[in-house]
Short mmCIF file of C-alpha atoms in Angstrom, two decimals:
data_model
loop_
_atom_site.label_atom_id
_atom_site.label_comp_id
_atom_site.label_asym_id
_atom_site.label_seq_id
_atom_site.Cartn_x
_atom_site.Cartn_y
_atom_site.Cartn_z
CA MET V 18 23.08 152.64 34.05
CA GLN V 19 26.50 151.07 34.50
CA ASP V 20 25.53 148.28 32.11
CA VAL V 21 24.31 150.78 29.52
CA ALA V 22 27.52 152.81 29.81
CA LYS V 23 29.68 149.70 29.45
CA LEU V 24 27.79 148.40 26.40
CA ALA V 25 27.84 151.81 24.69
CA GLY V 26 31.48 152.45 25.59
CA VAL V 27 30.74 155.77 27.32
CA SER V 28 30.74 157.18 30.84
CA MET V 29 27.76 157.05 33.19
CA MET V 30 27.63 160.84 32.99
CA THR V 31 27.08 160.60 29.23
CA VAL V 32 24.27 158.09 29.76
CA SER V 33 22.69 160.47 32.28
CA ARG V 34 22.91 163.35 29.80
CA VAL V 35 21.22 161.29 27.10
CA ILE V 36 18.42 160.22 29.46
CA SER V 37 17.91 163.86 30.49
CA ASN V 38 17.79 164.85 26.83
CA GLU V 39 20.59 167.39 27.23
CA ALA V 40 21.92 169.07 24.11
CA LYS V 41 25.64 168.62 24.86
CA VAL V 42 25.85 165.10 23.43
CA ARG V 43 27.00 164.28 19.88
CA ASP V 44 24.40 162.56 17.74
CA LYS V 45 26.64 159.54 17.15
CA THR V 46 27.16 159.08 20.91
CA ARG V 47 23.47 159.59 21.61
CA ASP V 48 22.58 156.89 19.05
CA LYS V 49 25.01 154.44 20.69
CA VAL V 50 23.53 155.07 24.14
CA MET V 51 19.95 154.76 22.89
CA ALA V 52 20.81 151.49 21.14
CA ALA V 53 22.29 150.13 24.38
CA ILE V 54 19.24 151.26 26.36
CA GLU V 55 16.96 149.47 23.91
CA GLU V 56 19.05 146.30 23.87
CA LEU V 57 19.16 146.11 27.67
CA ASP V 58 15.56 147.31 28.05
CA TYR V 59 16.80 149.85 30.59
CA GLN V 60 14.03 151.84 32.35
CA PRO V 61 15.35 154.98 34.08
CA ASN V 62 14.20 155.24 37.68
CA LEU V 63 12.91 158.78 38.21
CA SER V 64 12.80 158.35 41.98
CA ALA V 65 16.44 157.28 42.08
CA ARG V 66 17.40 160.17 39.82
CA SER V 67 15.61 162.55 42.14
CA LEU V 68 17.49 161.25 45.17
CA ALA V 69 20.82 161.41 43.37
CA SER V 70 20.35 164.91 41.99
CA ALA V 71 18.26 166.44 44.80
CA LYS V 72 15.73 167.30 42.11
CA SER V 73 12.26 165.86 41.74
CA HIS V 74 11.95 166.14 37.93
CA LEU V 75 8.36 167.18 38.57
CA ILE V 76 6.67 170.17 36.99
CA ALA V 77 3.06 171.21 37.44
CA LEU V 78 0.22 172.65 35.43
CA PHE V 79 -2.32 174.49 37.56
CA TYR V 80 -5.59 175.46 35.92
CA GLN V 81 -8.80 177.35 36.69
CA ASN V 82 -10.74 177.17 33.44
CA PRO V 83 -14.27 175.83 32.92
CA SER V 84 -13.69 174.81 29.27
CA GLU V 85 -12.96 171.09 29.21
CA GLY V 86 -11.87 171.18 25.57
CA TYR V 87 -9.29 173.92 26.25
CA VAL V 88 -7.88 172.29 29.39
CA GLY V 89 -7.79 168.87 27.70
CA GLN V 90 -5.60 170.11 24.85
CA LEU V 91 -3.32 171.89 27.32
CA LEU V 92 -2.82 168.66 29.26
CA ILE V 93 -2.05 166.62 26.13
CA GLY V 94 0.59 169.10 25.00
CA ALA V 95 2.24 169.55 28.39
CA LEU V 96 2.17 165.84 29.21
CA SER V 97 3.71 164.65 25.94
CA LYS V 98 6.45 167.29 26.03
CA SER V 99 7.34 166.78 29.70
CA GLN V 100 7.59 163.01 29.28
CA SER V 101 9.79 163.34 26.20
CA ARG V 102 12.19 165.48 28.23
CA GLY V 103 12.39 163.22 31.26
CA TYR V 104 9.99 165.08 33.55
CA ASN V 105 6.70 164.05 35.14
CA LEU V 106 3.70 166.36 35.15
CA VAL V 107 1.50 167.10 38.17
CA VAL V 108 -1.92 168.53 37.28
CA SER V 109 -4.17 170.31 39.75
CA SER V 110 -7.00 172.81 39.74
CA LEU V 111 -6.36 175.97 41.72
CA ASP V 112 -8.94 178.59 42.65
CA GLU V 113 -7.05 181.83 43.13
CA THR V 114 -10.15 183.59 44.47
CA THR V 115 -10.22 181.61 47.75
CA ASP V 116 -8.81 183.04 50.98
CA ASP V 117 -6.45 180.10 51.48
CA VAL V 118 -4.93 180.09 47.97
CA GLU V 119 -1.47 180.91 49.34
CA THR V 120 -1.56 178.02 51.82
CA ALA V 121 -2.93 175.62 49.18
CA LEU V 122 -0.35 176.64 46.58
CA LYS V 123 2.59 176.36 48.97
CA ALA V 124 1.37 172.95 50.13
CA LEU V 125 1.07 171.67 46.54
CA VAL V 126 4.56 172.88 45.67
CA ARG V 127 6.28 171.58 48.79
CA ARG V 128 4.41 168.28 49.09
CA ASN V 129 5.14 167.32 45.50
CA LYS V 130 8.57 169.03 45.33
CA ILE V 131 7.47 170.93 42.25
CA GLU V 132 10.39 172.49 40.38
CA GLY V 133 8.43 174.73 38.01
CA ILE V 134 4.87 175.61 37.04
CA ILE V 135 2.84 176.24 33.87
CA LEU V 136 0.04 178.78 34.31
CA PRO V 137 -2.76 178.97 31.71
CA PRO V 138 -5.39 181.72 31.90
CA PRO V 139 -6.79 183.10 34.12
CA LEU V 140 -3.99 182.09 36.53
CA SER V 141 -1.44 183.53 34.11
CA ASP V 142 -2.77 187.00 35.05
CA SER V 143 -3.39 186.36 38.74
CA GLN V 144 -1.23 188.81 40.69
CA ARG V 145 -1.78 186.75 43.86
CA VAL V 146 -0.48 183.55 42.29
CA LEU V 147 2.44 185.28 40.55
CA ASP V 148 3.50 186.99 43.79
CA ILE V 149 3.40 183.70 45.71
CA LEU V 150 5.56 181.92 43.13
CA MET V 151 8.02 184.81 43.05
CA ALA V 152 8.30 184.64 46.86
CA LEU V 153 8.88 180.88 46.67
CA ASN V 154 11.43 181.43 43.87
CA ILE V 155 9.62 178.86 41.71
CA PRO V 156 10.09 179.34 37.93
CA ALA V 157 6.88 179.59 35.92
CA VAL V 158 5.78 180.07 32.33
CA ARG V 159 2.48 181.76 31.51
CA ILE V 160 0.12 180.88 28.67
CA SER V 161 -1.89 183.68 27.00
CA PRO V 162 -1.57 186.36 29.68
CA GLN V 163 -2.88 189.87 29.14
CA ARG V 164 0.11 191.41 30.91
CA ASP V 165 3.55 191.21 29.33
CA ASP V 166 5.41 193.20 32.01
CA HIS V 167 6.07 190.34 34.43
CA PRO V 168 9.43 188.53 34.77
CA PHE V 169 7.86 185.13 34.08
CA PRO V 170 8.05 184.40 30.32
CA PHE V 171 4.94 183.61 28.32
CA VAL V 172 3.56 181.91 25.20
CA CYS V 173 0.59 183.37 23.40
CA MET V 174 -1.22 184.18 20.15
CA ASP V 175 -2.81 187.44 19.01
CA GLU V 176 -6.34 186.81 20.29
CA ALA V 177 -7.63 190.30 19.51
CA GLN V 178 -6.52 190.07 15.87
CA ALA V 179 -7.99 186.57 15.55
CA ALA V 180 -11.33 187.83 16.87
CA PHE V 181 -11.14 190.75 14.43
CA ASP V 182 -10.53 188.34 11.54
CA ILE V 183 -13.40 185.98 12.38
CA THR V 184 -15.78 188.93 12.85
CA GLU V 185 -14.67 190.44 9.56
CA HIS V 186 -15.33 187.09 7.89
CA LEU V 187 -18.97 187.40 8.97
CA ILE V 188 -19.06 190.98 7.69
CA THR V 189 -17.69 189.95 4.27
CA GLN V 190 -20.58 187.46 4.08
CA GLY V 191 -22.99 190.39 4.34
CA HIS V 192 -23.78 190.23 8.07
CA ARG V 193 -24.23 193.55 9.82
CA LYS V 194 -26.30 192.37 12.78
CA ILE V 195 -23.71 190.31 14.66
CA GLY V 196 -24.26 189.19 18.23
CA PHE V 197 -21.37 188.48 20.59
CA ILE V 198 -21.19 186.11 23.58
CA GLN V 199 -18.41 187.13 25.93
CA GLY V 200 -16.26 184.73 27.88
CA HIS V 201 -15.62 184.70 31.62
CA PRO V 202 -14.95 188.27 32.80
CA ASP V 203 -11.90 187.16 34.82
CA HIS V 204 -10.13 185.79 31.74
CA SER V 205 -7.89 188.09 29.71
CA GLY V 206 -8.89 186.30 26.51
CA SER V 207 -12.50 187.39 27.01
CA HIS V 208 -11.52 191.04 26.83
CA LEU V 209 -9.12 190.57 23.92
CA ARG V 210 -11.76 188.75 21.84
CA TYR V 211 -14.33 191.44 22.59
CA GLU V 212 -11.78 194.08 21.60
CA GLY V 213 -11.26 192.36 18.22
CA TYR V 214 -15.02 192.07 17.66
CA LYS V 215 -15.56 195.77 18.38
CA ARG V 216 -12.64 196.85 16.21
CA ALA V 217 -14.01 194.91 13.21
CA LEU V 218 -17.45 196.50 13.58
CA GLU V 219 -15.94 199.95 13.95
CA LYS V 220 -13.77 199.49 10.85
CA HIS V 221 -16.87 198.69 8.78
CA HIS V 222 -18.98 201.46 10.40
CA ILE V 223 -21.39 199.04 12.07
CA ASP V 224 -23.07 200.18 15.27
CA ILE V 225 -22.20 198.22 18.41
CA ARG V 226 -25.53 197.35 20.01
CA ASP V 227 -25.64 196.67 23.75
CA ASP V 228 -28.50 194.17 23.32
CA TYR V 229 -26.34 192.14 20.92
CA ILE V 230 -23.66 191.58 23.59
CA GLN V 231 -24.37 188.82 26.10
CA GLN V 232 -22.27 187.59 29.01
CA GLY V 233 -21.09 183.97 29.03
CA LEU V 234 -18.59 182.03 31.15
CA PHE V 235 -16.94 179.84 28.48
CA THR V 236 -19.28 177.00 29.50
CA TYR V 237 -21.93 175.27 27.38
CA ARG V 238 -24.72 176.17 29.81
CA SER V 239 -23.84 179.86 29.93
CA GLY V 240 -23.53 179.95 26.15
CA PHE V 241 -26.96 178.38 25.70
CA GLN V 242 -28.68 180.98 27.86
CA ALA V 243 -26.80 183.84 26.21
CA ALA V 244 -27.77 182.53 22.77
CA VAL V 245 -31.43 182.22 23.79
CA ASN V 246 -31.33 185.86 24.89
CA LEU V 247 -30.02 186.84 21.46
CA VAL V 248 -32.27 184.77 19.19
CA THR V 249 -35.44 185.82 21.05
CA LEU V 250 -34.83 189.55 20.63
CA ALA V 251 -37.45 191.49 18.67
CA ASP V 252 -34.70 192.32 16.17
CA PRO V 253 -32.33 189.31 16.49
CA PRO V 254 -28.85 189.11 14.97
CA THR V 255 -28.25 187.21 11.73
CA ALA V 256 -24.90 185.94 13.04
CA ILE V 257 -23.45 185.19 16.48
CA PHE V 258 -19.77 185.11 17.47
CA ALA V 259 -19.41 183.01 20.62
CA SER V 260 -15.98 183.47 22.18
CA SER V 261 -15.45 179.75 22.82
CA ASP V 262 -16.41 176.62 20.91
CA ASP V 263 -18.38 175.23 23.86
CA MET V 264 -20.56 178.33 23.81
CA ALA V 265 -20.78 178.24 19.99
CA ALA V 266 -22.02 174.64 20.13
CA ALA V 267 -24.60 175.73 22.71
CA THR V 268 -25.64 178.55 20.37
CA ILE V 269 -26.37 176.04 17.60
CA SER V 270 -28.51 174.03 20.04
CA ALA V 271 -30.37 177.15 21.14
CA ALA V 272 -31.02 178.08 17.50
CA GLN V 273 -32.42 174.62 16.75
CA LYS V 274 -34.65 174.79 19.84
CA HIS V 275 -36.12 178.02 18.47
CA HIS V 276 -36.55 176.57 14.96
CA LEU V 277 -33.65 178.50 13.39
CA GLN V 278 -31.60 176.54 10.90
CA VAL V 279 -27.82 177.01 10.98
CA PRO V 280 -26.44 178.50 8.79
CA SER V 281 -29.35 179.42 6.48
CA MET V 282 -31.19 181.38 9.18
CA LEU V 283 -28.38 182.06 11.65
CA SER V 284 -24.61 181.97 11.14
CA VAL V 285 -22.44 180.94 14.10
CA VAL V 286 -18.68 181.16 14.72
CA GLY V 287 -16.59 180.12 17.70
CA PHE V 288 -13.07 180.34 19.05
CA ASP V 289 -10.44 177.68 19.97
CA ASP V 290 -11.05 174.84 17.48
CA ALA V 291 -11.67 172.46 20.37
CA PRO V 292 -12.63 168.85 19.47
CA ILE V 293 -16.34 169.75 19.69
CA ALA V 294 -15.95 172.13 16.73
CA SER V 295 -15.53 169.33 14.21
CA ALA V 296 -17.63 166.77 16.11
CA ILE V 297 -20.96 168.64 15.93
CA TRP V 298 -23.17 169.11 12.88
CA PRO V 299 -22.97 171.39 11.09
CA SER V 300 -19.24 171.61 11.77
CA LEU V 301 -18.22 174.89 13.31
CA THR V 302 -16.41 177.78 11.66
CA THR V 303 -13.95 178.93 14.30
CA VAL V 304 -10.49 180.23 15.13
CA ARG V 305 -7.91 177.53 15.59
CA GLN V 306 -5.99 178.57 18.68
CA PRO V 307 -2.75 176.53 18.85
CA ILE V 308 -3.52 175.35 22.38
CA LEU V 309 -1.57 172.11 22.23
CA GLU V 310 1.43 173.82 20.63
CA MET V 311 1.37 176.60 23.25
CA ALA V 312 1.40 174.00 26.02
CA GLU V 313 4.34 172.23 24.38
CA ARG V 314 6.25 175.49 23.93
CA ALA V 315 5.54 176.55 27.52
CA THR V 316 6.78 173.18 28.80
CA ASP V 317 9.96 173.49 26.75
CA LEU V 318 10.58 177.02 28.06
CA LEU V 319 10.06 175.87 31.64
CA ILE V 320 12.34 172.85 31.40
CA ASP V 321 15.02 174.90 29.62
CA ALA V 322 14.89 177.39 32.48
CA LEU V 323 15.13 174.60 35.08
CA LYS V 324 18.20 173.12 33.40
CA LYS V 325 19.92 176.53 33.44
CA LYS V 326 18.79 177.49 36.94
CA PRO V 327 21.66 177.64 39.47
CA GLU V 328 21.15 176.11 42.89
CA THR V 329 20.92 179.58 44.50
CA GLU V 330 19.09 181.63 41.92
CA GLN V 331 18.34 185.24 42.71
CA GLU V 332 14.81 186.53 42.27
CA MET V 333 14.06 187.92 38.83
CA GLU V 334 13.50 191.66 38.93
CA THR V 335 12.95 192.68 35.30
CA PRO V 336 10.90 191.06 32.55
CA PRO V 337 12.92 189.16 29.92
CA GLU V 338 12.67 190.20 26.30
CA GLN V 339 9.85 188.22 24.73
CA ASN V 340 10.97 185.90 21.94
CA LEU V 341 8.79 186.34 18.87
CA GLU V 342 8.99 182.56 18.36
CA ASN V 343 6.74 182.23 21.42
CA ILE V 344 3.92 184.16 19.75
CA LEU V 345 2.24 181.41 17.76
CA GLU V 346 0.08 181.61 14.66
CA TYR V 347 -3.67 181.08 14.61
CA GLN V 348 -5.84 179.93 11.71
CA LEU V 349 -9.41 180.53 10.61
CA MET V 350 -11.19 177.18 10.19
CA LEU V 351 -13.93 177.90 7.65
CA ARG V 352 -16.49 175.10 7.93
CA GLU V 353 -20.28 174.86 7.65
CA THR V 354 -21.89 177.28 10.12
CA VAL V 355 -21.61 180.48 8.09
CA ALA V 356 -23.75 181.49 5.11
CA ALA V 357 -24.29 184.78 3.31
CA ALA V 358 -26.78 187.12 4.92
#
């Protein structure tokens, strides 16, 4: 670092600020430092920085979600953003339903010297996990929580409205017998997507049939069984809204097993726009949830909070005002799995 500072004609403190990606550096100075770093092939030592600053520069993403596509996009977004800002990311599954979740969470935080945590659903709504982190005074950012009355900030999209829009798309194609495969009951998104589905049917005066609503768990296997239950009804639906792409892909497989062509005999829509949505045939009409962007925004919010956090921060007592910039836009991806009824 001394060599970089000497070559760039700046102080070591300025070099440190550039490496940490702090905003209080003029662009011209930053360019000089970056040029010196490149010329000297300087590789910052995170361990040394941690010892010098008494900070670990480690943040964590804890997850409890069975959808591999969803978790994978979260990890890509959080990893790329944390690395670009000079932090390393620790990733671990966490089952908040176990008796020893408090012991496990405290051990993970203390062993790895975690400075802050990203919580995707369903952990973002887990009162047990939130209480433990508040007691430990560990900053956290939540992704897609159902509750907005907690001091930890959050990033989200309007899942209920997105579900309404994708259901209404089926209705505009003439479908009035629309089945629905729910997600895991412990996930807030499951309830929000069901709410949007019901609201669309109610708006268009379509009866909500209990036999058209099947329970899934966001997994392929659960989606397959739920779809089989729907397509083998005496009066089956002409369209199925599966509340995740994994379950929608399973629905297409279940339809093919029962000799139903998609979309000519059964229309199918999903939710997330996970990689599987465009990898299968026919390609899936779905809601593009900005999962990667939400992970990036959550990581930015967390690191910004860590950089502002005083050494002896008092516990937060009231929720911050939610920035509308942290409510991200979704998009309907109209592909090949929907046809007119």
